[in-house]
């Protein structure tokens, strides 16, 4: 089983993969939020981003506290990250336009991403470097996905990239569902 | 959605790329091991099974036939429902007549294309969704023991999506002179192949 094989002090490969999936889906969701067809959505999108960053900082604090009390387990983290990937990617694929849903999902996803940036049974202060690198790379990933999605939303002539964003959302959803199933069935990764 | 009709020029190269992927199979040693092997196994799983290939292409063809929004809704519905079926297969939920369901997907989707059936979007989504469960379940239960589960999942989802896009790429020629007849003929061939799968002839 994967839990026993995880090396203390490092973020395991599977969790990194989960972070990438969630980072991508959050980025797509942010780009989706900034669709110009929605009134004032740009302003809301910026607010979402700022609050999301603050929440991820808060999540880090909570995660570090939980880490010292050994309350974080790999199973909970993995389940949570894949569940949130399912939720955010389904919002993208289903083209959900409800601002409350989009903002709520984005905030919570940032929170979860912040939590997963803390290495399990991390060795401090070395663990802080891992946290910093993870947060930086995930921010770049989510920002890149948001920029790409945003660019397609503003292009007037290209309809297929916009549809491609939704199809990509469906693919992320499918992979996340499968990962949850593999985790539940105890298949080693 | 009118600019969907501009697709042919945009999709020529992606379609050729997918065809190349389908034709060229590089020789990998230990294909079912590790991250790359898992992806390769997952990618080949829908591509090497003709029953999967015909059904996936049929979904894209029918979507293109029904035009927007079905042309992009069906390729979204299929992987989402397929993943649920795959998850059921992975955790051991039994599903009877999986192979029959897969064969029937080719028969029914082929007939729908052949007879140019203009189904409402909700009905098309339900039909495609039902068949997606069978395809997903087959992928979920046939995971090679040595394959990396994560890259296997990514592989078969990407391959399924590319087959849909290939079907859409073919289906856009429905707007060309004689294209509709050609697409209907393709639908007929898919249905015939489905009958072959159903009775074990192919």
Short mmCIF file of C-alpha atoms in Angstrom, two decimals:
data_model
loop_
_atom_site.label_atom_id
_atom_site.label_comp_id
_atom_site.label_asym_id
_atom_site.label_seq_id
_atom_site.Cartn_x
_atom_site.Cartn_y
_atom_site.Cartn_z
CA UNK A 1 0.00 0.00 0.00
CA UNK A 2 1.29 3.40 -0.88
CA UNK A 3 1.13 4.91 2.61
CA UNK A 4 3.91 2.72 3.97
CA UNK A 5 6.15 3.45 1.02
CA UNK A 6 6.03 7.22 1.36
CA UNK A 7 9.32 8.74 2.42
CA UNK A 8 9.07 11.16 5.35
CA UNK A 9 10.01 14.72 4.56
CA UNK A 10 8.99 14.67 0.93
CA UNK A 11 5.80 15.18 -0.99
CA UNK A 12 5.05 11.85 -2.64
CA UNK A 13 4.69 11.54 -6.40
CA UNK A 14 1.02 10.74 -6.24
CA UNK A 15 0.29 13.82 -4.16
CA UNK A 16 2.32 15.91 -6.60
CA UNK A 17 0.24 14.49 -9.44
CA UNK A 18 -2.91 15.37 -7.50
CA UNK A 19 -1.61 18.90 -6.94
CA UNK A 20 -0.98 19.29 -10.67
CA UNK A 21 -4.48 18.06 -11.53
CA UNK A 22 -6.10 20.38 -8.99
CA UNK A 23 -3.82 23.30 -9.97
CA UNK A 24 -4.82 22.88 -13.61
CA UNK A 25 -8.52 22.66 -12.86
CA UNK A 26 -8.40 25.70 -10.56
CA UNK A 27 -6.55 27.63 -13.28
CA UNK A 28 -9.20 26.68 -15.82
CA UNK A 29 -11.89 27.70 -13.35
CA UNK A 30 -10.26 31.10 -12.83
CA UNK A 31 -10.00 31.64 -16.59
CA UNK A 32 -13.61 30.50 -16.89
CA UNK A 33 -14.53 33.09 -14.26
CA UNK A 34 -12.95 35.86 -16.30
CA UNK A 35 -15.07 35.17 -19.35
CA UNK A 36 -15.92 38.64 -20.72
CA UNK A 37 -19.47 37.60 -21.47
CA UNK A 38 -20.23 37.82 -17.78
CA UNK A 39 -20.79 41.27 -16.29
CA UNK A 40 -18.09 42.46 -13.88
CA UNK A 41 -16.64 38.96 -13.80
CA UNK A 42 -13.09 40.29 -14.18
CA UNK A 43 -13.38 42.19 -10.90
CA UNK A 44 -14.86 39.17 -9.17
CA UNK A 45 -12.12 37.00 -10.61
CA UNK A 46 -9.42 39.25 -9.16
CA UNK A 47 -11.14 39.23 -5.77
CA UNK A 48 -11.34 35.47 -5.93
CA UNK A 49 -7.63 35.24 -6.67
CA UNK A 50 -6.66 37.54 -3.79
CA UNK A 51 -8.90 35.80 -1.29
CA UNK A 52 -7.67 32.46 -2.59
CA UNK A 53 -4.05 33.42 -1.94
CA UNK A 54 -4.93 34.58 1.58
CA UNK A 55 -6.81 31.35 2.23
CA UNK A 56 -3.92 29.24 1.00
CA UNK A 57 -1.65 31.10 3.45
CA UNK A 58 -4.14 30.35 6.20
CA UNK A 59 -4.25 26.73 5.07
CA UNK A 60 -0.48 26.56 5.34
CA UNK A 61 -0.62 27.75 8.94
CA UNK A 62 -3.26 25.18 9.78
CA UNK A 63 -1.37 22.48 7.91
CA UNK A 64 1.85 23.16 9.80
CA UNK A 65 -0.05 23.05 13.08
CA UNK A 66 -1.70 19.76 12.09
CA UNK A 67 1.64 18.42 10.99
CA UNK A 68 3.13 18.81 14.44
CA UNK A 69 0.13 17.11 15.97
CA UNK A 70 0.38 14.25 13.40
CA UNK A 71 -3.25 14.80 12.42
CA UNK A 72 -2.60 14.84 8.67
CA UNK A 73 -2.71 11.50 6.94
CA UNK A 74 -1.96 10.72 3.36
CA UNK A 75 -5.34 9.10 2.80
CA UNK A 76 -7.29 12.19 3.81
CA UNK A 77 -5.07 14.47 1.76
CA UNK A 78 -5.24 12.36 -1.37
CA UNK A 79 -9.00 11.85 -1.11
CA UNK A 80 -9.56 15.56 -0.56
CA UNK A 81 -7.39 16.67 -3.45
CA UNK A 82 -9.02 14.27 -5.91
CA UNK A 83 -12.53 15.12 -4.70
CA UNK A 84 -11.83 18.81 -5.24
CA UNK A 85 -10.34 18.12 -8.66
CA UNK A 86 -13.58 16.34 -9.52
CA UNK A 87 -15.65 19.29 -8.29
CA UNK A 88 -13.65 22.05 -9.99
CA UNK A 89 -13.19 20.22 -13.29
CA UNK A 90 -16.89 19.32 -13.43
CA UNK A 91 -17.70 23.01 -12.96
CA UNK A 92 -15.47 23.80 -15.95
CA UNK A 93 -16.85 20.96 -18.08
CA UNK A 94 -20.45 21.79 -17.26
CA UNK A 95 -19.85 25.49 -17.99
CA UNK A 96 -21.35 26.49 -14.66
CA UNK A 97 -21.83 30.26 -14.54
CA UNK A 98 -23.04 30.67 -10.98
CA UNK A 99 -20.51 33.06 -9.43
CA UNK A 100 -21.07 31.81 -5.88
CA UNK A 101 -20.30 28.24 -6.94
CA UNK A 102 -17.21 29.27 -8.89
CA UNK A 103 -15.84 31.49 -6.13
CA UNK A 104 -16.59 28.97 -3.41
CA UNK A 105 -14.87 26.18 -5.30
CA UNK A 106 -11.86 28.33 -6.10
CA UNK A 107 -11.39 29.40 -2.50
CA UNK A 108 -11.70 25.89 -1.18
CA UNK A 109 -9.36 24.54 -3.84
CA UNK A 110 -6.72 27.11 -2.91
CA UNK A 111 -7.17 26.04 0.69
CA UNK A 112 -6.69 22.38 -0.18
CA UNK A 113 -3.67 23.17 -2.36
CA UNK A 114 -2.13 25.06 0.54
CA UNK A 115 -2.67 22.06 2.78
CA UNK A 116 -1.05 19.67 0.34
CA UNK A 117 2.06 21.84 0.02
CA UNK A 118 3.22 20.72 3.45
CA UNK A 119 5.34 17.57 3.27
CA UNK A 120 3.95 14.68 5.28
CA UNK A 121 5.96 14.20 8.47
CA UNK A 122 8.11 17.01 7.10
CA UNK A 123 11.49 17.78 8.53
CA UNK A 124 11.64 21.44 9.47
CA UNK A 125 13.23 23.82 8.58
CA UNK A 126 14.13 21.87 5.39
CA UNK A 127 10.46 21.25 4.80
CA UNK A 128 9.85 24.98 4.42
CA UNK A 129 11.91 24.99 1.22
CA UNK A 130 9.76 22.20 -0.18
CA UNK A 131 6.65 24.16 0.77
CA UNK A 132 7.96 27.32 -0.91
CA UNK A 133 8.92 25.50 -4.11
CA UNK A 134 5.56 23.75 -4.22
CA UNK A 135 3.55 26.91 -3.73
CA UNK A 136 5.59 28.75 -6.36
CA UNK A 137 5.28 25.98 -8.94
CA UNK A 138 1.57 25.46 -8.28
CA UNK A 139 0.95 29.21 -8.58
CA UNK A 140 2.75 29.21 -11.92
CA UNK A 141 0.76 26.20 -13.08
CA UNK A 142 -2.63 27.62 -12.04
CA UNK A 143 -1.67 31.04 -13.44
CA UNK A 144 -0.62 29.47 -16.73
CA UNK A 145 -3.86 27.53 -17.05
CA UNK A 146 -5.88 30.63 -16.15
CA UNK A 147 -4.00 32.73 -18.70
CA UNK A 148 -4.52 30.14 -21.42
CA UNK A 149 -8.21 29.78 -20.59
CA UNK A 150 -8.57 33.57 -20.37
CA UNK A 151 -6.85 34.05 -23.72
CA UNK A 152 -9.28 31.67 -25.38
CA UNK A 153 -12.20 33.46 -23.74
CA UNK A 154 -11.12 36.80 -25.29
CA UNK A 155 -10.33 35.53 -28.76
CA UNK A 156 -13.23 36.40 -31.03
CA UNK A 157 -12.70 34.02 -33.91
CA UNK A 158 -11.51 30.87 -32.23
CA UNK A 159 -14.43 28.95 -30.84
CA UNK A 160 -12.69 25.60 -30.56
CA UNK A 161 -10.15 26.62 -27.89
CA UNK A 162 -13.06 27.62 -25.65
CA UNK A 163 -14.70 24.26 -26.22
CA UNK A 164 -11.30 22.64 -25.71
CA UNK A 165 -11.18 24.13 -22.21
CA UNK A 166 -14.43 22.36 -21.36
CA UNK A 167 -13.25 19.11 -22.92
CA UNK A 168 -10.02 19.38 -20.91
CA UNK A 169 -12.16 19.88 -17.82
CA UNK A 170 -14.01 16.64 -18.63
CA UNK A 171 -10.69 14.80 -19.05
CA UNK A 172 -9.41 16.09 -15.69
CA UNK A 173 -12.68 15.00 -14.11
CA UNK A 174 -12.33 11.51 -15.58
CA UNK A 175 -8.74 11.09 -14.38
CA UNK A 176 -9.60 12.36 -10.88
CA UNK A 177 -12.56 9.95 -10.60
CA UNK A 178 -10.34 7.05 -11.64
CA UNK A 179 -7.69 8.07 -9.12
CA UNK A 180 -10.29 8.11 -6.35
CA UNK A 181 -11.42 4.65 -7.40
CA UNK A 182 -7.85 3.31 -7.48
CA UNK A 183 -7.22 4.78 -4.04
CA UNK A 184 -10.38 3.22 -2.61
CA UNK A 185 -9.60 -0.17 -4.14
CA UNK A 186 -6.12 -0.24 -2.61
CA UNK A 187 -4.31 -0.64 -5.94
CA UNK A 188 -0.71 0.48 -5.58
CA UNK A 189 0.43 3.42 -7.69
CA UNK B 1 -21.68 28.59 -33.19
CA UNK B 2 -21.75 29.29 -36.92
CA UNK B 3 -17.99 29.36 -37.12
CA UNK B 4 -17.95 25.66 -36.34
CA UNK B 5 -18.32 25.30 -40.08
CA UNK B 6 -14.77 26.67 -40.44
CA UNK B 7 -13.41 23.53 -38.91
CA UNK B 8 -12.09 21.53 -41.86
CA UNK B 9 -8.91 23.56 -42.40
CA UNK B 10 -8.21 23.74 -38.68
CA UNK B 11 -8.64 20.04 -38.12
CA UNK B 12 -6.73 18.62 -41.07
CA UNK B 13 -3.40 18.44 -39.23
CA UNK B 14 -4.82 17.25 -35.88
CA UNK B 15 -6.74 14.53 -37.75
CA UNK B 16 -3.61 13.44 -39.60
CA UNK B 17 -1.74 13.43 -36.30
CA UNK B 18 -4.30 11.14 -34.71
CA UNK B 19 -4.24 8.83 -37.73
CA UNK B 20 -0.44 8.67 -37.44
CA UNK B 21 -0.77 7.81 -33.78
CA UNK B 22 -3.19 5.04 -34.61
CA UNK B 23 -0.96 3.58 -37.30
CA UNK B 24 2.51 3.91 -35.76
CA UNK B 25 3.17 1.75 -32.73
CA UNK B 26 6.78 2.08 -31.59
CA UNK B 27 8.41 -0.96 -30.02
CA UNK B 28 8.61 -0.47 -26.27
CA UNK B 29 10.22 -3.05 -24.06
CA UNK B 30 8.35 -3.72 -20.79
CA UNK B 31 5.41 -1.68 -21.95
CA UNK B 32 3.33 -2.22 -18.85
CA UNK B 33 5.84 -1.05 -16.29
CA UNK B 34 6.48 2.35 -14.78
CA UNK B 35 4.99 5.73 -15.56
CA UNK B 36 5.60 5.63 -19.32
CA UNK B 37 4.52 2.00 -19.56
CA UNK B 38 1.33 2.75 -17.66
CA UNK B 39 0.49 5.63 -19.97
CA UNK B 40 1.30 3.51 -23.01
CA UNK B 41 -0.85 0.62 -21.78
CA UNK B 42 -3.73 2.97 -20.98
CA UNK B 43 -3.37 4.78 -24.30
CA UNK B 44 -3.36 1.55 -26.30
CA UNK B 45 -6.29 0.00 -24.44
CA UNK B 46 -9.02 1.93 -26.32
CA UNK B 47 -6.94 2.23 -29.50
CA UNK B 48 -6.15 -1.46 -30.00
CA UNK B 49 -9.66 -2.70 -29.32
CA UNK B 50 -11.64 -2.18 -32.52
CA UNK B 51 -14.93 -2.35 -30.64
CA UNK B 52 -13.79 0.67 -28.61
CA UNK B 53 -12.37 2.49 -31.63
CA UNK B 54 -15.57 2.22 -33.69
CA UNK B 55 -17.76 3.37 -30.82
CA UNK B 56 -15.51 6.33 -29.90
CA UNK B 57 -15.27 7.50 -33.50
CA UNK B 58 -19.05 7.05 -33.83
CA UNK B 59 -19.61 9.36 -30.86
CA UNK B 60 -17.54 12.07 -32.56
CA UNK B 61 -19.23 11.45 -35.92
CA UNK B 62 -22.71 11.62 -34.47
CA UNK B 63 -21.80 14.77 -32.52
CA UNK B 64 -20.57 16.39 -35.73
CA UNK B 65 -23.72 15.21 -37.50
CA UNK B 66 -25.96 16.77 -34.85
CA UNK B 67 -23.83 19.97 -34.95
CA UNK B 68 -23.48 22.45 -32.10
CA UNK B 69 -23.87 22.07 -29.19
CA UNK B 70 -23.87 18.25 -29.50
CA UNK B 71 -20.53 18.34 -31.34
CA UNK B 72 -18.79 19.30 -28.09
CA UNK B 73 -21.31 18.20 -25.46
CA UNK B 74 -21.10 14.51 -26.39
CA UNK B 75 -17.27 14.38 -26.10
CA UNK B 76 -17.68 15.97 -22.66
CA UNK B 77 -20.44 13.63 -21.50
CA UNK B 78 -18.67 10.47 -22.65
CA UNK B 79 -15.40 10.69 -20.62
CA UNK B 80 -17.26 11.92 -17.53
CA UNK B 81 -19.68 8.97 -17.51
CA UNK B 82 -16.97 6.59 -18.73
CA UNK B 83 -14.88 7.49 -15.68
CA UNK B 84 -17.78 6.64 -13.39
CA UNK B 85 -18.11 3.27 -15.13
CA UNK B 86 -14.34 2.81 -14.89
CA UNK B 87 -14.41 3.62 -11.18
CA UNK B 88 -17.16 1.03 -10.69
CA UNK B 89 -14.99 -1.52 -12.48
CA UNK B 90 -11.93 -0.69 -10.40
CA UNK B 91 -13.71 -1.02 -7.05
CA UNK B 92 -15.29 -4.30 -8.19
CA UNK B 93 -18.91 -3.35 -8.83
CA UNK B 94 -20.19 -6.05 -11.21
CA UNK B 95 -21.82 -5.05 -14.48
CA UNK B 96 -23.43 -7.76 -16.62
CA UNK B 97 -23.16 -7.95 -20.42
CA UNK B 98 -20.25 -5.49 -20.69
CA UNK B 99 -19.01 -6.84 -24.02
CA UNK B 100 -22.56 -6.97 -25.37
CA UNK B 101 -23.09 -3.36 -24.35
CA UNK B 102 -19.87 -2.31 -26.06
CA UNK B 103 -20.83 -4.14 -29.26
CA UNK B 104 -24.35 -2.68 -29.16
CA UNK B 105 -22.85 0.82 -28.84
CA UNK B 106 -21.27 0.41 -32.29
CA UNK B 107 -24.50 -1.02 -33.73
CA UNK B 108 -26.82 1.66 -32.36
CA UNK B 109 -24.54 4.66 -32.87
CA UNK B 110 -23.73 3.44 -36.38
CA UNK B 111 -27.43 3.13 -37.22
CA UNK B 112 -28.17 6.57 -35.79
CA UNK B 113 -25.51 8.02 -38.10
CA UNK B 114 -26.55 5.90 -41.09
CA UNK B 115 -30.16 7.01 -40.87
CA UNK B 116 -29.19 10.60 -40.03
CA UNK B 117 -31.27 10.58 -36.85
CA UNK B 118 -31.53 14.09 -35.42
CA UNK B 119 -31.96 13.31 -31.77
CA UNK B 120 -32.55 16.03 -29.15
CA UNK B 121 -29.45 16.81 -27.12
CA UNK B 122 -30.75 15.33 -23.87
CA UNK B 123 -31.57 12.03 -25.56
CA UNK B 124 -28.23 11.92 -27.37
CA UNK B 125 -26.44 12.53 -24.07
CA UNK B 126 -28.36 9.72 -22.35
CA UNK B 127 -27.65 7.25 -25.18
CA UNK B 128 -23.95 8.12 -25.23
CA UNK B 129 -23.80 8.11 -21.42
CA UNK B 130 -25.30 4.61 -21.13
CA UNK B 131 -22.76 3.16 -23.55
CA UNK B 132 -19.93 5.08 -21.84
CA UNK B 133 -20.61 3.10 -18.66
CA UNK B 134 -19.86 -0.19 -20.46
CA UNK B 135 -16.69 1.13 -22.10
CA UNK B 136 -15.46 2.61 -18.81
CA UNK B 137 -16.19 -0.56 -16.88
CA UNK B 138 -14.13 -2.57 -19.37
CA UNK B 139 -11.18 -0.17 -18.98
CA UNK B 140 -11.46 -0.26 -15.19
CA UNK B 141 -11.53 -4.04 -14.86
CA UNK B 142 -8.77 -4.72 -17.38
CA UNK B 143 -6.04 -2.65 -15.73
CA UNK B 144 -2.77 -4.57 -16.15
CA UNK B 145 -1.30 -5.51 -12.78
CA UNK B 146 2.11 -4.02 -13.53
CA UNK B 147 0.80 -0.77 -14.99
CA UNK B 148 1.02 2.51 -13.14
CA UNK B 149 -2.62 3.22 -12.29
CA UNK B 150 -2.38 6.98 -12.62
CA UNK B 151 -0.63 7.10 -15.97
CA UNK B 152 -2.91 4.26 -17.18
CA UNK B 153 -5.93 6.47 -16.39
CA UNK B 154 -4.43 9.49 -18.13
CA UNK B 155 -3.54 7.31 -21.11
CA UNK B 156 -6.98 5.83 -21.72
CA UNK B 157 -8.79 9.12 -21.10
CA UNK B 158 -6.53 10.96 -23.59
CA UNK B 159 -6.83 8.16 -26.17
CA UNK B 160 -10.62 8.14 -25.84
CA UNK B 161 -10.73 11.91 -26.27
CA UNK B 162 -8.46 11.79 -29.32
CA UNK B 163 -10.69 9.15 -30.93
CA UNK B 164 -13.69 11.43 -30.36
CA UNK B 165 -11.80 14.31 -31.96
CA UNK B 166 -10.89 12.04 -34.86
CA UNK B 167 -14.60 11.24 -35.30
CA UNK B 168 -15.45 14.94 -35.15
CA UNK B 169 -12.68 15.62 -37.68
CA UNK B 170 -14.29 13.14 -40.07
CA UNK B 171 -17.79 14.35 -39.25
CA UNK B 172 -17.17 17.95 -40.22
CA UNK B 173 -17.06 16.87 -43.85
CA UNK B 174 -20.84 16.46 -43.54
CA UNK B 175 -21.06 20.09 -44.64
CA UNK B 176 -19.16 19.36 -47.88
CA UNK B 177 -20.81 18.21 -51.13
CA UNK B 178 -21.43 14.50 -50.85
CA UNK B 179 -20.13 14.55 -47.31
CA UNK B 180 -23.44 13.63 -45.74
CA UNK B 181 -23.73 10.46 -47.81
CA UNK B 182 -20.13 9.53 -47.01
CA UNK B 183 -20.73 9.99 -43.29
CA UNK B 184 -23.94 7.95 -43.44
CA UNK B 185 -22.02 5.19 -45.21
CA UNK B 186 -19.41 5.29 -42.45
CA UNK B 187 -22.25 4.96 -39.94
CA UNK B 188 -23.50 1.90 -41.80
CA UNK B 189 -20.05 0.33 -41.74
CA UNK B 190 -19.75 1.00 -38.01
CA UNK B 191 -23.13 -0.65 -37.42
CA UNK B 192 -22.07 -3.67 -39.50
CA UNK B 193 -18.84 -3.93 -37.54
CA UNK B 194 -20.89 -3.74 -34.35
CA UNK B 195 -22.97 -6.70 -35.50
CA UNK B 196 -19.70 -8.53 -36.13
CA UNK B 197 -18.55 -7.78 -32.58
CA UNK B 198 -21.91 -8.83 -31.20
CA UNK B 199 -21.79 -12.28 -32.80
CA UNK B 200 -18.04 -12.76 -32.40
CA UNK B 201 -17.36 -12.66 -36.14
CA UNK B 202 -14.78 -9.87 -35.84
#
